[in-house]
Short mmCIF file of C-alpha atoms and ligand atoms in Angstrom, two decimals:
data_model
loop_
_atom_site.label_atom_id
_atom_site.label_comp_id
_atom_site.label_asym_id
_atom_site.label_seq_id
_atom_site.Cartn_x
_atom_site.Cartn_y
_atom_site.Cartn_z
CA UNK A 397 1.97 17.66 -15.74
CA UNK A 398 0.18 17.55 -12.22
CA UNK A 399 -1.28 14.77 -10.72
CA UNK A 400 -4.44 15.03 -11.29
CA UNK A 401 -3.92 15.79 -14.82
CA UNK A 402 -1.69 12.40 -14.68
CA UNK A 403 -4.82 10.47 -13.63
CA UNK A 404 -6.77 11.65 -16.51
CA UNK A 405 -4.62 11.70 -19.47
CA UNK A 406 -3.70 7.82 -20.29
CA UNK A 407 -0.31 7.70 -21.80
CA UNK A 408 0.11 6.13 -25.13
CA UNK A 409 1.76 2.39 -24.94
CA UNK A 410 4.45 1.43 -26.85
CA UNK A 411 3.12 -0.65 -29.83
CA UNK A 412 6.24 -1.56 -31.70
CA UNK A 413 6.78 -5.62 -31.96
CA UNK A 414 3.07 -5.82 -30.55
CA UNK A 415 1.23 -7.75 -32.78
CA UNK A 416 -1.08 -9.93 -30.73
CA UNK A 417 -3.36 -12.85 -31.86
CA UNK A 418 -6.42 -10.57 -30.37
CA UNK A 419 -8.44 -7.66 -29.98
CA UNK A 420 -8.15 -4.96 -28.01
CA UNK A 421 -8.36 -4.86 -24.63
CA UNK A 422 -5.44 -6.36 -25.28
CA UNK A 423 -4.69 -10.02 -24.45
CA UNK A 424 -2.47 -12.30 -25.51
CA UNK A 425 -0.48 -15.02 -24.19
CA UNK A 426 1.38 -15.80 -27.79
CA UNK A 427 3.25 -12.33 -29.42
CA UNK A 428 3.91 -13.22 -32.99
CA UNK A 429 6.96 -12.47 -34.75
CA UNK A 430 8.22 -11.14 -38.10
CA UNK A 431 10.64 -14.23 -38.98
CA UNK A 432 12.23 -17.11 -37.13
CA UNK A 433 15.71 -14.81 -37.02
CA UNK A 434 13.15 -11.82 -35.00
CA UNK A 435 11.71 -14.99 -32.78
CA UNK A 436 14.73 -16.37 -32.17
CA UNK A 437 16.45 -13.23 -30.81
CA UNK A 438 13.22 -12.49 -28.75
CA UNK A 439 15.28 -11.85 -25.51
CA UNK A 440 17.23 -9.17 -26.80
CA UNK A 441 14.10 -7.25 -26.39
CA UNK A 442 14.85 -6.28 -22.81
CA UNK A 443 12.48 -6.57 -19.60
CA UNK A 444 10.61 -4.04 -21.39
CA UNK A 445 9.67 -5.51 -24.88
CA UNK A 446 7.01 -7.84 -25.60
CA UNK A 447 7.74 -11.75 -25.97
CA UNK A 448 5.05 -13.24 -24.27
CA UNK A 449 1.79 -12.44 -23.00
CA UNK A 450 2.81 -12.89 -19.08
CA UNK A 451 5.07 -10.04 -18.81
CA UNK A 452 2.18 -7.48 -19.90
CA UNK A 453 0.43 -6.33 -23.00
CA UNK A 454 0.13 -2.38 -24.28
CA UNK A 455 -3.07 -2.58 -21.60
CA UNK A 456 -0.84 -3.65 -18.84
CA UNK A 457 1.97 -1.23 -20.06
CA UNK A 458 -0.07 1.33 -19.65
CA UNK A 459 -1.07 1.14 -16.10
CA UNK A 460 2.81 0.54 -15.38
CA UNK A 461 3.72 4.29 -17.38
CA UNK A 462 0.73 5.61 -15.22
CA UNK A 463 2.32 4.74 -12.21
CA UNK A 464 5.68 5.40 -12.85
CA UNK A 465 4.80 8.45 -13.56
CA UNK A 466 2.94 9.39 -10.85
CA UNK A 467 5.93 8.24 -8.44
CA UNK A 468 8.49 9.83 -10.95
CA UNK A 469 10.10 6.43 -11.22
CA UNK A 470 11.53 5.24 -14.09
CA UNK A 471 9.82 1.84 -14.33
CA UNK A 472 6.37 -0.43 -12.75
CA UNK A 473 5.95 -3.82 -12.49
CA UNK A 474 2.00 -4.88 -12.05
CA UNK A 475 1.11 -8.55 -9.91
CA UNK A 476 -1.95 -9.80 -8.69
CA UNK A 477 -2.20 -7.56 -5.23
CA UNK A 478 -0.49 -5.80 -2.74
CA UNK A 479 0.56 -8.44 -0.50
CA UNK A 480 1.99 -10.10 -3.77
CA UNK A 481 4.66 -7.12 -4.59
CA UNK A 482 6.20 -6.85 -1.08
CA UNK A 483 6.24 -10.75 -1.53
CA UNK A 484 8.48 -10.49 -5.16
CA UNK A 485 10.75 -7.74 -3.70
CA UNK A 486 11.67 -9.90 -1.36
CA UNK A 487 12.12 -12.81 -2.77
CA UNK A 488 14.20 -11.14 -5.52
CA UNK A 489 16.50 -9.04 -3.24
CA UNK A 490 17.46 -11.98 -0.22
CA UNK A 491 18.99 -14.87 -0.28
CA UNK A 492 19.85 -17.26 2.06
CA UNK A 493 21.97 -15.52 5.25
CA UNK A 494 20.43 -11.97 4.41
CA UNK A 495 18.13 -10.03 6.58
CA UNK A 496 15.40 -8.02 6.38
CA UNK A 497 14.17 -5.10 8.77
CA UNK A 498 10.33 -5.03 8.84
CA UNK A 499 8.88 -2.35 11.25
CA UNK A 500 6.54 -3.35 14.16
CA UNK A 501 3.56 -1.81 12.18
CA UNK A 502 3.80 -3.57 9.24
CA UNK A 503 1.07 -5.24 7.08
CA UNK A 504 0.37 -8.44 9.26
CA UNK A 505 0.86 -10.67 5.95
CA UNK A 506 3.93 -8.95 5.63
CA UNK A 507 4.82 -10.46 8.96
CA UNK A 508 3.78 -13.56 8.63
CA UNK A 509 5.46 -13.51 5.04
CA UNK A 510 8.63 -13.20 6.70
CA UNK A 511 8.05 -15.68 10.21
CA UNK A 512 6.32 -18.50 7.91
CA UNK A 513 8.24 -19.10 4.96
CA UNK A 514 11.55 -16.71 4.48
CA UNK A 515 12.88 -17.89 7.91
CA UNK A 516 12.69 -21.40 6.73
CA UNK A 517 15.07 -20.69 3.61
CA UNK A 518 17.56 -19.20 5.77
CA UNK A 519 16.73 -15.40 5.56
CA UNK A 520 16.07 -13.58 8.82
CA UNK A 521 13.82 -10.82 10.18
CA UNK A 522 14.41 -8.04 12.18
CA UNK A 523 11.10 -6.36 14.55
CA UNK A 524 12.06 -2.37 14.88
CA UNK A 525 9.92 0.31 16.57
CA UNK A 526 8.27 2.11 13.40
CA UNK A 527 9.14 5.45 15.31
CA UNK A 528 12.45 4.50 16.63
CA UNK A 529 15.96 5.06 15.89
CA UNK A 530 17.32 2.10 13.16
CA UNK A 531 21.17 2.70 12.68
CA UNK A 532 22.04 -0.11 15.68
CA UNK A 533 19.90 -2.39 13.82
CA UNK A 534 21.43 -2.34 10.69
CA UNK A 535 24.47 -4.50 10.53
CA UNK A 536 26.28 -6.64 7.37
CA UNK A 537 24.10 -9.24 6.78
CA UNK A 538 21.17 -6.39 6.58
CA UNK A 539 20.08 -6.05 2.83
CA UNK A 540 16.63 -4.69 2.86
CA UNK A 541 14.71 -2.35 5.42
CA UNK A 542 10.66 -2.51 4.47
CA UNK A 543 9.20 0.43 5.82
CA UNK A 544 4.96 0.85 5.87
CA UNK A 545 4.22 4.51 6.54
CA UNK A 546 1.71 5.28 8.32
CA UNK A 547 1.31 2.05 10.07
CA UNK A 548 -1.30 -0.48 9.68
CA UNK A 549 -3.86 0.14 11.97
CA UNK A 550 -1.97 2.59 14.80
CA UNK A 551 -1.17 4.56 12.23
CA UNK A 552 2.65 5.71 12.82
CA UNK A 553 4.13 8.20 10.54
CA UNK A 554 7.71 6.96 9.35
CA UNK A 555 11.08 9.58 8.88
CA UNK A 556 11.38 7.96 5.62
CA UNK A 557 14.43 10.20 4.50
CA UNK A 558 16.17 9.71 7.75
CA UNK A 559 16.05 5.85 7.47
CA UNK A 560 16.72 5.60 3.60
CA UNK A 561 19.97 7.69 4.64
CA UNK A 562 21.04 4.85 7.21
CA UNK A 563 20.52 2.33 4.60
CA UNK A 564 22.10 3.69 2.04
CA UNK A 565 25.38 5.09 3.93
CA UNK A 566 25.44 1.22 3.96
CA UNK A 567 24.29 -0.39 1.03
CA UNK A 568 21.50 -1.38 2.17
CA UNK A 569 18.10 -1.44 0.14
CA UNK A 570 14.76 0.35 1.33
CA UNK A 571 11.30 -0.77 0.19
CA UNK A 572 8.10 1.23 0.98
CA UNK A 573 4.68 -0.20 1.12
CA UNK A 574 3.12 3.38 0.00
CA UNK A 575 -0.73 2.06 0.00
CA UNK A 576 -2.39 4.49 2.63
CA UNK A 577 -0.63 7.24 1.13
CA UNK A 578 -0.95 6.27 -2.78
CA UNK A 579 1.63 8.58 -5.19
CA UNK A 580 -0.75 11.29 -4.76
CA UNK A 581 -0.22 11.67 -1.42
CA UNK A 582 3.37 10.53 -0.76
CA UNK A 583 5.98 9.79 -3.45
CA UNK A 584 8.61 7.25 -1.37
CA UNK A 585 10.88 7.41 -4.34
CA UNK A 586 11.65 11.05 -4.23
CA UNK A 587 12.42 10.22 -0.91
CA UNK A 588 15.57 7.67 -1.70
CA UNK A 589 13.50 4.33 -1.23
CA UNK A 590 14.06 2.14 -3.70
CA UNK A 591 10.95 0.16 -4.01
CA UNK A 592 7.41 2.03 -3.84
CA UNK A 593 4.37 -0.77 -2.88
CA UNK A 594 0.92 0.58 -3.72
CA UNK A 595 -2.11 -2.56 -3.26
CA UNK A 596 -3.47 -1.27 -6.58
CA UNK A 597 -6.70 -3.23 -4.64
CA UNK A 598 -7.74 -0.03 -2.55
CA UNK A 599 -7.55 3.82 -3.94
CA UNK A 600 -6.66 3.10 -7.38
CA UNK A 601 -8.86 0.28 -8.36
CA UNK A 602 -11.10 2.08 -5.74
CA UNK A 603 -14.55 0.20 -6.20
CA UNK A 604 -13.58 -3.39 -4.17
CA UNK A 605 -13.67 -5.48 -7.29
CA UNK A 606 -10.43 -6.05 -7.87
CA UNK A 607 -6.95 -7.41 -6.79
CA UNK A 608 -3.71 -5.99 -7.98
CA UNK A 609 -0.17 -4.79 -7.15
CA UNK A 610 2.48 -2.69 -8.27
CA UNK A 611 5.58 -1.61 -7.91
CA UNK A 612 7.54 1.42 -8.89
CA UNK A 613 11.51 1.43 -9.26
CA UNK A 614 14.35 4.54 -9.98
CA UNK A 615 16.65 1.70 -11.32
CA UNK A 616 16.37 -0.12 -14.45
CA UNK A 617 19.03 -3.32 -13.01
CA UNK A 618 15.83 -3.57 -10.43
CA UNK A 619 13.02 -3.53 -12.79
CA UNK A 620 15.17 -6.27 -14.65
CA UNK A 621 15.34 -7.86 -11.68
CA UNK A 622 11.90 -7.98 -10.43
CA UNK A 623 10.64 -9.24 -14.04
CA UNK A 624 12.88 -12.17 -14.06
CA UNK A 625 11.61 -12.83 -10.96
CA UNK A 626 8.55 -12.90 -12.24
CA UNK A 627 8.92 -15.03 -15.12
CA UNK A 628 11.01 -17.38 -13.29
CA UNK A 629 8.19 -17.68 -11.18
CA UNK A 630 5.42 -17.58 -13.48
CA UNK A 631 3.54 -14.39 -12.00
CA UNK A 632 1.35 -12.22 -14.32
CA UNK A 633 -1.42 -10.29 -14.41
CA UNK A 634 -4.79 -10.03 -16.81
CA UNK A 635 -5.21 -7.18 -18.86
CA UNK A 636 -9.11 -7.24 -17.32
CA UNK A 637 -7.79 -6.26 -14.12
CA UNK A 638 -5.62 -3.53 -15.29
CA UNK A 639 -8.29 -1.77 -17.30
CA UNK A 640 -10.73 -1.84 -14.26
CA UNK A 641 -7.31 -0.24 -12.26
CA UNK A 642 -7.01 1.89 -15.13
CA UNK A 643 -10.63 3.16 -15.36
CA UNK A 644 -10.53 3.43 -10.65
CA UNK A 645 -7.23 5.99 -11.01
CA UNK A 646 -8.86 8.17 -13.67
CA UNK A 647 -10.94 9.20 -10.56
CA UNK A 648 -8.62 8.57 -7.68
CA UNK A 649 -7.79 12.37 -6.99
CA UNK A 650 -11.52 13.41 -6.98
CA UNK A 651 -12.44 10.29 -4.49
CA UNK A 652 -9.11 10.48 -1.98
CA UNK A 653 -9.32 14.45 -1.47
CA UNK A 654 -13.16 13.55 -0.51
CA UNK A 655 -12.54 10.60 1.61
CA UNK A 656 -9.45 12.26 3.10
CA UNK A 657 -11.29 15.57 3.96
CA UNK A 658 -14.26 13.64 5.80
CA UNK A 659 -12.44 11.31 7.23
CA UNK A 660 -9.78 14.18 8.95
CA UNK A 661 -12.83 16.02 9.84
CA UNK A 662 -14.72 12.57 11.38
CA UNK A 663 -10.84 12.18 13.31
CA UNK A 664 -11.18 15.59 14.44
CA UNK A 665 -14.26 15.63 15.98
CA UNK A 666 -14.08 12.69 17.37
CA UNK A 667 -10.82 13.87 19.70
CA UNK A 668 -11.89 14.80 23.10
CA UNK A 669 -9.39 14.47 26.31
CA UNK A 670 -12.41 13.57 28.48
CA UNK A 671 -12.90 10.05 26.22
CA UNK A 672 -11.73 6.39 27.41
CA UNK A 673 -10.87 6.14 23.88
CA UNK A 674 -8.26 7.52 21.57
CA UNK A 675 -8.36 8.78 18.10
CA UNK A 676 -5.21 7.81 15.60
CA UNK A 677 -5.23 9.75 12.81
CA UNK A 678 -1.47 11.33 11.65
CA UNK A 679 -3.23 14.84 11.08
CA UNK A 680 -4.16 15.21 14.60
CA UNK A 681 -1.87 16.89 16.80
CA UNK A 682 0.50 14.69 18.92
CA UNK A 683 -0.04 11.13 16.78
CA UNK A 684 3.06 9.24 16.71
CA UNK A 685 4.79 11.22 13.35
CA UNK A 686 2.27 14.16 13.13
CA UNK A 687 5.26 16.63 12.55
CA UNK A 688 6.76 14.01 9.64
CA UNK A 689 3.69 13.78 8.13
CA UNK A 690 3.11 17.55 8.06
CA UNK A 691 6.40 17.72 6.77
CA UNK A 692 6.57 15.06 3.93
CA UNK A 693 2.76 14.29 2.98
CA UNK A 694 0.54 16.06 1.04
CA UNK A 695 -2.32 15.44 2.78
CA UNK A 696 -4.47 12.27 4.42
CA UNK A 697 -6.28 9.62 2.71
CA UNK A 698 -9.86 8.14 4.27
CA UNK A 699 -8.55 5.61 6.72
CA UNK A 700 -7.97 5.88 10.64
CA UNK A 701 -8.70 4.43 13.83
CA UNK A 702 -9.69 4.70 16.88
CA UNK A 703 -8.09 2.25 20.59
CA UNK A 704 -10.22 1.70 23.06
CA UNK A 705 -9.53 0.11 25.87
CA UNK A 706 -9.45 -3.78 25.70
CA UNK A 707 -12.70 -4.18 27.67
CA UNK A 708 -14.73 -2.70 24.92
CA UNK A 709 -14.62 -5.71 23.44
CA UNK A 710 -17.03 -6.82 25.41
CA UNK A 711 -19.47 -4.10 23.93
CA UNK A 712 -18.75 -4.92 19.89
CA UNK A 713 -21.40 -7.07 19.05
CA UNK A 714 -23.72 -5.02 20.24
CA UNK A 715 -22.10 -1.45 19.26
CA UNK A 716 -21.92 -2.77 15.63
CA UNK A 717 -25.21 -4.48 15.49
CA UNK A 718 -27.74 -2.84 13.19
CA UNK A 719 -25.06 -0.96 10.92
CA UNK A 720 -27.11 0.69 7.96
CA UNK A 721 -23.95 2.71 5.93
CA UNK A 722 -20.83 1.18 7.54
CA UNK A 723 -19.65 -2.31 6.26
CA UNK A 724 -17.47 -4.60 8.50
CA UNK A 725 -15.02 -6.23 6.53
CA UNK A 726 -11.46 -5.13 5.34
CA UNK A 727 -9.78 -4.10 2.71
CA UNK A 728 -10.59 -0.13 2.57
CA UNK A 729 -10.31 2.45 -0.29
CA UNK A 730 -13.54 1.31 -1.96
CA UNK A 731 -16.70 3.77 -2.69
CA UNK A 732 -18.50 1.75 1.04
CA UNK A 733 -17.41 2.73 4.24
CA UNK A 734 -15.98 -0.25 5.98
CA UNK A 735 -15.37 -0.55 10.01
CA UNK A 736 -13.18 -3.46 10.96
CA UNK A 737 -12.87 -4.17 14.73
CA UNK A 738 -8.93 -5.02 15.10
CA UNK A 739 -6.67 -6.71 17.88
CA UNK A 740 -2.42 -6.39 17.62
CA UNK A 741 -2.15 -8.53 20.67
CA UNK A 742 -0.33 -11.34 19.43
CA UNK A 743 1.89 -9.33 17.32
CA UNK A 744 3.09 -5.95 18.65
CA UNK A 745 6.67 -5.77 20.57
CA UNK A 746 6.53 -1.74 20.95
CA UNK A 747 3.84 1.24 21.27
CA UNK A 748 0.90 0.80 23.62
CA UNK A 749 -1.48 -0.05 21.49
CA UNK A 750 -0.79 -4.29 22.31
CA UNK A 751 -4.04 -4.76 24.35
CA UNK A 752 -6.07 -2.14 22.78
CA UNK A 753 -9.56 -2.97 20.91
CA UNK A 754 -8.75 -1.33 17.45
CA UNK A 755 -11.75 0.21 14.98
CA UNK A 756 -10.44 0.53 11.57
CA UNK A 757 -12.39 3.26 9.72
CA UNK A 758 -12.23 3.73 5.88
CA UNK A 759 -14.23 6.40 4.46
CA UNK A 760 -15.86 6.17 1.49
CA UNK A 761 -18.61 8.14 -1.05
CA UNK A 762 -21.93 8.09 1.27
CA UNK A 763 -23.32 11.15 2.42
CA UNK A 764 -20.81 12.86 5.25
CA UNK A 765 -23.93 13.55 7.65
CA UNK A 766 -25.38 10.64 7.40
CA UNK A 767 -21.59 8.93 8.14
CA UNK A 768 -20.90 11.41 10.59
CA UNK A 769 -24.51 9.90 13.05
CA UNK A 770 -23.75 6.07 12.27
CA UNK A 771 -19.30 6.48 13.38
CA UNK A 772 -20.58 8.73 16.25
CA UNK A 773 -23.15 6.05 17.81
CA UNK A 774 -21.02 3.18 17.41
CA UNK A 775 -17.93 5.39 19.18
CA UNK A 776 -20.00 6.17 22.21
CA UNK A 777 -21.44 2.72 22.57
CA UNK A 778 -17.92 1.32 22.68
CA UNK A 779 -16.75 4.10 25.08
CA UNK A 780 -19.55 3.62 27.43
CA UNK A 781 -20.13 1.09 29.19
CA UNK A 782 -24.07 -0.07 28.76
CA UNK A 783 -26.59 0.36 31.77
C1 LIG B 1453 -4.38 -4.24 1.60
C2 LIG B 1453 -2.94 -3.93 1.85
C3 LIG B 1453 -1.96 -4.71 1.27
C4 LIG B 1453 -2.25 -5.93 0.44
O1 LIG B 1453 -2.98 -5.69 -0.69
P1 LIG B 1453 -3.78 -6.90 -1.39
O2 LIG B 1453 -3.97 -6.44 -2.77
O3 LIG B 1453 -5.05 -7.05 -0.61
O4 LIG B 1453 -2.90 -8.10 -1.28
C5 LIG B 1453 -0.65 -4.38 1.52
N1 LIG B 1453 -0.32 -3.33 2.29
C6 LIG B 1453 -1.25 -2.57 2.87
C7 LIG B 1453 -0.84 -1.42 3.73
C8 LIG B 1453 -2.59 -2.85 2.68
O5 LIG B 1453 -3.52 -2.10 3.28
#
């Protein structure tokens, strides 16, 4: 089936052993049982059978087949947001002397995930150059390389295949925070990574009301052992959430080909040589991975930015004062456009976007023209400097 067709058509859940206390949508915390001989052999059920209401109901199933699906994995996991599943792959796959690669781009929480709390229980971190060459980096305490493709905010396009290929030649794990891209866009797993990420949060719940995670696994010995993980530590999701995700990715194709068309257009137009700023978007010509992206993604979702130069700072209040369409806040991929004025100073070791003023642009349903007048006047009030 194509995607699209994916998004629509709701698999059915499995409903044998479900017999739940409630009503659809389906919650439960207690699953009853047949006989005490049934309850008492309750864990021979698998990862994937239902024994108690935290590790999903047929609502929470479904979402999981949806997504598996539409990454051709073999099996989901849902938690309560994006930030959360990068946060369980982790702590499921290192231990104490292991190291993990994170690339210089990465989610900032992701980041400060690993400087905060894994280096106090003994597991390292590794910085590398998103666009860089990895295989010096890897060595034998090395057990998981994250990669985030494109990057947040500077937007550089990974060579996924090239670094799941390193990895692997040495047993080394690869997990893929996929969320710019969603499955539509960019499957990681038929691209050898291991783990896919999507923040359920932006295209697929796609209406900024809600916070959920998944992800998506080839292997079954890894989806068993991200859900004892996740019993051991007591992480679930509602079955609420999942049916607002499941009613935001029955649309998802329809709203990212509209976002990503206006917003590639907006990127487009914006380009000009003669500006003080500069446009990252991985469609245009020359961004860092353009010829990856062309090669491995199927198109672009709504989100971009645009560096200025760090003195334009000086010029935001103003330049975003009065903003009648345009939102500032994150956490894109809703139906509002959202700008969100950025800095990577304190974090950045490579690319030259350290000092830079960021603007985070994320696209969303309002009327292009209208868009197109509000982006423009902000951009040239930031790029020039006022009288
Ligand atoms: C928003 C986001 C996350 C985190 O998602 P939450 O559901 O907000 O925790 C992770 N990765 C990327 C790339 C994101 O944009």
């Amino acid at each position: 089936m194509h995607d699209h067709t994916i998004c629509v058509q709701h698999p059915e859940a499995p409903m044998a052993g479900y017999a739940s206390l409630t009503t659809p949508t389906h919650r439960a915390s207690t699953i009853v049982f047949d006989s005490a001989a049934a309850y008492a052999a309750r864990k021979d059920r698998g990862p994937d059978g239902y024994t108690y209401g935290l590790s999903g109901t047929p609502t929470t199933k479904v979402l999981e087949r949806q997504i598996s699906d539409l990454h051709r994995g073999s099996h989901t996991v849902i938690v309560p947001s994006g930030q959360a599943a990068i946060a369980m792959i982790m702590l499921a796959v290192l231990k104490p002397g292991d190291r993990v690669l994170i690339p210089d781009t990465v989610y900032p929480p992701t980041r400060a995930l690993c400087r905060n709390y894994l280096a106090a229980r003994g597991i390292d971190h590794v910085i590398y150059d998103p666009v860089g060459p990895i295989d010096d980096l890897l060595d034998s305490r090395t057990r998981l390389v994250w990669i985030e493709s494109p990057g947040s905010t500077t937007m550089e396009v990974q060579d996924v295949a090239a670094i799941v290929q390193a990895c692997h030649a040495r047993n080394i794990l690869v997990g893929c925070d996929n969320t710019w891209a969603t499955p539509l866009l960019f499957k990681p797993l038929l691209h050898g990574v291991d783990f896919a990420v999507e923040a359920l949060t932006k295209y697929i719940g796609g209406h900024s009301d809600l916070l959920l995670g998944s992800i998506t696994v080839r292997d079954k010995d890894h989806f068993a052992l991200l859900r004892e993980t996740m019993s051991t530590l007591g992480i679930g999701v509602s079955p609420d959430e999942c049916s607002l995700a499941l009613r935001g990715i029955e649309t998802m194709a329809v709203r990212l080909r509209h976002v990503g068309a206006v917003a590639q257009g907006f990127a487009e137009r914006l380009s000009d040589p003669q500006a003080g700023y500069t446009v990252l978007h991985p469609a245009l010509p020359g961004a860092a991975g353009h010829e990856i992206w062309k090669r491995d993604f199927e198109g672009a979702s709504g989100v971009f930015s645009v560096a200025f130069p760090a003195q334009a700072a000086t010029r935001l209040d103003e330049s975003l004062q009065g903003l009648a369409l345009f939102a500032i806040g994150a956490s894109w991929g809703g139906t509002h456009s959202l700008l969100a004025p950025m800095s990577v100073e304190n974090d950045r070791h490579f690319g030259p976007y350290g000092k830079s003023l960021l603007l985070r642009v994320s696209i969303g349903l309002e009327d292009e023209a209208e868009l197109w007048q509000e982006l423009q006047r902000v951009v040239s009030l930031l790029d020039s400097p006022a009288e």
